[in-house]
mmCIF file of C-alpha atoms in Angstrom:
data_model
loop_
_atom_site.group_PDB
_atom_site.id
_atom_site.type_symbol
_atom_site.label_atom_id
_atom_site.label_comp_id
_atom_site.label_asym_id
_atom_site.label_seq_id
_atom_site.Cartn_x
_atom_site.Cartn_y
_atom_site.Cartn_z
ATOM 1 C CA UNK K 1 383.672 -9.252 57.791
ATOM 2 C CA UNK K 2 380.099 -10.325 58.916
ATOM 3 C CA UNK K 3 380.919 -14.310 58.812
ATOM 4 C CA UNK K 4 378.601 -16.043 59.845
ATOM 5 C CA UNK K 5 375.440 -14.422 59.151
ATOM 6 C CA UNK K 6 372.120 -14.386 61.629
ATOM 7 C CA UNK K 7 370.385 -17.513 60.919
ATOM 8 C CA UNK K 8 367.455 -16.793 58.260
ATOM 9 C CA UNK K 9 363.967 -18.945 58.813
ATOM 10 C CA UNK K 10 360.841 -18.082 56.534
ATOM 11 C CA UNK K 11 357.657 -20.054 56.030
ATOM 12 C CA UNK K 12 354.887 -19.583 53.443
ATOM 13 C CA UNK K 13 351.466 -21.537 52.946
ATOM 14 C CA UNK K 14 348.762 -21.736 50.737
ATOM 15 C CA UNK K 15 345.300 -23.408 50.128
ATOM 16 C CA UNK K 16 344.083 -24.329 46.530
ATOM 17 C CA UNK K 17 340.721 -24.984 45.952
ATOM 18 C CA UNK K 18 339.542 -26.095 42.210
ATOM 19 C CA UNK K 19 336.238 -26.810 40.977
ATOM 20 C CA UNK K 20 335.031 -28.037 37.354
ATOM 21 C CA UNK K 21 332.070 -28.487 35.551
ATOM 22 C CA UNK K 22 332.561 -31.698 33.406
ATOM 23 C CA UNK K 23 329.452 -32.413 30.870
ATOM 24 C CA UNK K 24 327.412 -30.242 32.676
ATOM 25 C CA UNK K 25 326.377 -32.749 34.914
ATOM 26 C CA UNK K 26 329.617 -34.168 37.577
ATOM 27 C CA UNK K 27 331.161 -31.795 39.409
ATOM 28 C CA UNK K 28 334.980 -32.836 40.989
ATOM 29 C CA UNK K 29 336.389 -30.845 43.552
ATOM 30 C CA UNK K 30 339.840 -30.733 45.218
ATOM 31 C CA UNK K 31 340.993 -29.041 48.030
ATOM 32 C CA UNK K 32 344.822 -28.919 48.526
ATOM 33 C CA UNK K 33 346.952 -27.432 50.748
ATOM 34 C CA UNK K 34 350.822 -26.556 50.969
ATOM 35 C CA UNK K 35 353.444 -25.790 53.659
ATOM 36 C CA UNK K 36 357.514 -24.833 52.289
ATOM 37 C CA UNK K 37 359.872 -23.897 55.134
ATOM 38 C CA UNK K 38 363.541 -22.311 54.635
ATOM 39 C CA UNK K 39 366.558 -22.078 56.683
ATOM 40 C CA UNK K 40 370.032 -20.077 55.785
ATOM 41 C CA UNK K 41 372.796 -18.734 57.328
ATOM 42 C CA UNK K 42 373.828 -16.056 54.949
ATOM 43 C CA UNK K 43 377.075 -14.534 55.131
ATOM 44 C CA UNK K 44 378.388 -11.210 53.557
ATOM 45 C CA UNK K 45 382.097 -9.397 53.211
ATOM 46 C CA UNK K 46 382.906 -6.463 51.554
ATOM 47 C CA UNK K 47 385.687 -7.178 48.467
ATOM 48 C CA UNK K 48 386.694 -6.037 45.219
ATOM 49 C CA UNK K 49 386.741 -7.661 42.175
ATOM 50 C CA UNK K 50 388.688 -6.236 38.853
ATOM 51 C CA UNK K 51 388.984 -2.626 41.219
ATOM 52 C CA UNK K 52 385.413 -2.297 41.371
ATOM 53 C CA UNK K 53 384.117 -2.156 45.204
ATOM 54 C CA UNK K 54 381.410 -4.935 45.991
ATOM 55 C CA UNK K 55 379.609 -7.229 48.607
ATOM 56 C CA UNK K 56 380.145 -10.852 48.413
ATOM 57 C CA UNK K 57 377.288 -12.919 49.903
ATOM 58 C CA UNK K 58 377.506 -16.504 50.701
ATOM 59 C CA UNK K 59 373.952 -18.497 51.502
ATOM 60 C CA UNK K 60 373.425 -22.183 52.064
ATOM 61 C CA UNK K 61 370.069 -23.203 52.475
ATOM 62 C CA UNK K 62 368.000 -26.118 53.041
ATOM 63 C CA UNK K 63 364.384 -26.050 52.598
ATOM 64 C CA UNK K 64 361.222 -28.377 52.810
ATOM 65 C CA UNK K 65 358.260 -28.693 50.906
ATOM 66 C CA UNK K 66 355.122 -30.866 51.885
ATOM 67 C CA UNK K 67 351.751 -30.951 50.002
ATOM 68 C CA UNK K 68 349.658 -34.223 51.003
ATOM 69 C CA UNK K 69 349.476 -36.565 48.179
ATOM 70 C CA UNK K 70 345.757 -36.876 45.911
ATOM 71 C CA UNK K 71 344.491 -38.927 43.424
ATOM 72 C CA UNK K 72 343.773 -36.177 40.057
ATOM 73 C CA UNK K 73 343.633 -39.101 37.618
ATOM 74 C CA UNK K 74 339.367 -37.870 37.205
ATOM 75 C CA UNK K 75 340.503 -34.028 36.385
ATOM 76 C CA UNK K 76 340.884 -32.901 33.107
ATOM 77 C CA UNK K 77 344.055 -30.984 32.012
ATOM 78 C CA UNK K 78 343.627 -28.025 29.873
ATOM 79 C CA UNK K 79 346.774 -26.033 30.459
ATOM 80 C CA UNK K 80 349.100 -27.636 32.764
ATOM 81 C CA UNK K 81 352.558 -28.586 31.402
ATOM 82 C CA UNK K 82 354.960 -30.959 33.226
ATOM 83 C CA UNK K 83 358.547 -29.367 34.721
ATOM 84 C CA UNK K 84 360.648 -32.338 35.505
ATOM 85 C CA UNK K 85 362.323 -32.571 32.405
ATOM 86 C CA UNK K 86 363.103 -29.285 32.882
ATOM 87 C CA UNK K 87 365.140 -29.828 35.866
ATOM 88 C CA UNK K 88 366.882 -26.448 36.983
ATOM 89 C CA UNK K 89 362.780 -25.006 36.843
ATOM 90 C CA UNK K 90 361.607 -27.564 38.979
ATOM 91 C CA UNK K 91 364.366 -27.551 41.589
ATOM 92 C CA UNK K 92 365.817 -23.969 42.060
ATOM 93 C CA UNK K 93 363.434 -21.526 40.322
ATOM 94 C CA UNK K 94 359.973 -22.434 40.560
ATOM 95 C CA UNK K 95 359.936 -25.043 43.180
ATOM 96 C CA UNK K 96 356.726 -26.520 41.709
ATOM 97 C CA UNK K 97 356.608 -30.019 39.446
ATOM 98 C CA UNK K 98 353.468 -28.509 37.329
ATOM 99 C CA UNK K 99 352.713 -25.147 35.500
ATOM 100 C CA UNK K 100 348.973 -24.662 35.491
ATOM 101 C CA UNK K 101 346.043 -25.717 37.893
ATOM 102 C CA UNK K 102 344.902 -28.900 36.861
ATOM 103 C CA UNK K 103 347.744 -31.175 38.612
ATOM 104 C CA UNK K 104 349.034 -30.430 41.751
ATOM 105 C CA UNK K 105 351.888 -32.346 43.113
ATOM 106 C CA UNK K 106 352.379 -34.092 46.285
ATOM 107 C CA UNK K 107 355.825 -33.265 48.429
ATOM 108 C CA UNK K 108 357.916 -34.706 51.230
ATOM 109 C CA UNK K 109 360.719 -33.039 49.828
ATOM 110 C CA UNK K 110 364.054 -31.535 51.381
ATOM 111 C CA UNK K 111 366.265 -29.166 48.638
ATOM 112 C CA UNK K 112 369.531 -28.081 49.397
ATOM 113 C CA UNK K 113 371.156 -24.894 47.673
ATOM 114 C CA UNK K 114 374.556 -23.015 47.900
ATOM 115 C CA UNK K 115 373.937 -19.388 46.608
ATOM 116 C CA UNK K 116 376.961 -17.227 45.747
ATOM 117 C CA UNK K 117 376.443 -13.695 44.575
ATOM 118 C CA UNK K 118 378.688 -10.481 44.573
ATOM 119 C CA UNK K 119 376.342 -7.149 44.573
ATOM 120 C CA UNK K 120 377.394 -4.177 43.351
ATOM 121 C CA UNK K 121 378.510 -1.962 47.140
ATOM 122 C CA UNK K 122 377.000 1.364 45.607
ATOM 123 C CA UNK K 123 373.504 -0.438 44.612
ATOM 124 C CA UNK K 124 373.328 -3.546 46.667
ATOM 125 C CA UNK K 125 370.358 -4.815 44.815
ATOM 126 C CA UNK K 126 372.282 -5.014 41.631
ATOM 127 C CA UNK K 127 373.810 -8.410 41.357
ATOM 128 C CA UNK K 128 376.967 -8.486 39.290
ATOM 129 C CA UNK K 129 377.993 -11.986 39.738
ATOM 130 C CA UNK K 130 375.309 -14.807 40.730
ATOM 131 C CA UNK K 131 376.143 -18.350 41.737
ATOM 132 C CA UNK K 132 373.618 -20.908 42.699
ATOM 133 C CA UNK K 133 373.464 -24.986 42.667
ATOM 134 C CA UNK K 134 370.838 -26.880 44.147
ATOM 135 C CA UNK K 135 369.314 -30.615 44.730
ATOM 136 C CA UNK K 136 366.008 -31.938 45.723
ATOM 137 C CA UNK K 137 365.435 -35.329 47.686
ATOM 138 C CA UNK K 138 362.435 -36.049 46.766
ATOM 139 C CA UNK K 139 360.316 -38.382 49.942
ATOM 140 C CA UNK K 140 358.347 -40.170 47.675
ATOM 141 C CA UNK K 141 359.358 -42.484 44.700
ATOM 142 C CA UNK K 142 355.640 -41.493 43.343
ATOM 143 C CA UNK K 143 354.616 -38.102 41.492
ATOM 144 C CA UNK K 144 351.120 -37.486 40.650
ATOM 145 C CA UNK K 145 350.723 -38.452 37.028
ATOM 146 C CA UNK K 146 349.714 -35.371 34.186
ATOM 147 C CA UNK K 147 348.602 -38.661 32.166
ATOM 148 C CA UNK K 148 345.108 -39.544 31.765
ATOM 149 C CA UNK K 149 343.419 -42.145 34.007
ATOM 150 C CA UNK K 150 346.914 -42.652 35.290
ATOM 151 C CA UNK K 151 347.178 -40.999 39.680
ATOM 152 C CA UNK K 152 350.778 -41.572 40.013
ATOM 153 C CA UNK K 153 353.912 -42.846 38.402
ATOM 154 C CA UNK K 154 357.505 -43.478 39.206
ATOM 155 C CA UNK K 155 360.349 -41.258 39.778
ATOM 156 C CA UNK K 156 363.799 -41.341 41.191
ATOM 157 C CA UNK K 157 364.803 -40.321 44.632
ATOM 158 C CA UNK K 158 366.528 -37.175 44.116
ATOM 159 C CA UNK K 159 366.920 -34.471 41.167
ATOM 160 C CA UNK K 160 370.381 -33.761 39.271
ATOM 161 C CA UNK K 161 372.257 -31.445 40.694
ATOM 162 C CA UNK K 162 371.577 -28.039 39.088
ATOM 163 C CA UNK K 163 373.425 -24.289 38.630
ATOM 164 C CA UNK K 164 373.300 -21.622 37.299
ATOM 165 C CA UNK K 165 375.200 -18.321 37.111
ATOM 166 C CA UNK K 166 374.259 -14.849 35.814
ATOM 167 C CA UNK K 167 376.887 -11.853 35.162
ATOM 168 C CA UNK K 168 376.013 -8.595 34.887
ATOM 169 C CA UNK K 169 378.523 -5.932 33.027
ATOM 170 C CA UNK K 170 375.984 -3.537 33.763
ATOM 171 C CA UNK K 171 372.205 -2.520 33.969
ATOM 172 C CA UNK K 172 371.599 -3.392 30.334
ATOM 173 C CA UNK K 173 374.037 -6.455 29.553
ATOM 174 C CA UNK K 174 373.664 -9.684 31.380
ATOM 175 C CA UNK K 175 374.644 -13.345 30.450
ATOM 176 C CA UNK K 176 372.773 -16.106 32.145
ATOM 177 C CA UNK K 177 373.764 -19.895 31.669
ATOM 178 C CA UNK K 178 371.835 -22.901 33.142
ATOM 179 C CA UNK K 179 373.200 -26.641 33.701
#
């Protein structure tokens, strides 16, 4: 038994930079930038499950987002589509309110997660059973708005809780279901 894990910390950054052309004349610029930090403390055992030999990892994590908040109410959108209706996108998967460049949202945001997954001992990148469920507190009761002439509009405090779970029978059949 390895219980409790080495404490996991990972940071990643980024810089956007957009630039358009409107009517050949005006020119609007934004510069953004981006910071998401994650902690964990990721556990593993080695079990069986219906006599087949595996490793059962457990990983909470909490993580924080922050990208400073912009007016984009003067930007065009061409192909940026909205997430937050599609809630387990927006707070376990891809992390990010908007697909597309032309809206980029502001975060102050905290999202805890509770990962669950049993890996097959033999290939331990082959998950055969995959738990996770997740929440975002959101530091802002603002998002930046994808509706024109509109910077921001209202939102609650925190997402709904979302899971998910994927089951692998082998390298060609898998069943995934989202709630």
């Amino acid at each position: 038994i390895n219980f409790p894990g080495p404490l996991s910390a990972s940071s990643t950054s980024t810089i956007n930079l957009t630039n358009y052309l409107l009517n050949l004349k005006n020119n609007e610029s934004r510069v953004s930038g981006s910071f998401k930090f994650d902690i964990s403390l990721p556990s593993s055992k080695k079990t069986s499950l219906f006599n087949n030999s595996l490793i059962h990892k457990l990983e909470p994590k909490i993580s924080y987002f922050y990208t400073p908040k912009q007016k984009q109410s003067k930007l065009p959108i061409f192909d940026t589509t909205d997430n937050y209706l599609d809630t387990l996108t927006y707070t376990s998967l891809n992390e990010k309110r908007y697909n597309g460049v032309d809206r980029i949202n502001h975060e102050n945001d905290i999202m805890l997660s509770f990962r669950s997954s049993y890996l097959d001992s033999i290939e331990p990148n082959e998950s055969r059973l995959n738990f996770v469920i997740s929440q975002r507190y959101y530091g802002d009761d603002e998002a930046v708005s994808d509706s024109p002439n509109e910077d921001f509009e209202k939102i609650k405090k925190y997402s709904d809780i979302t899971s998910s779970l994927d089951i692998s029978l082998g390298k060609y059949h898998n069943l995934k279901a989202s709630i």
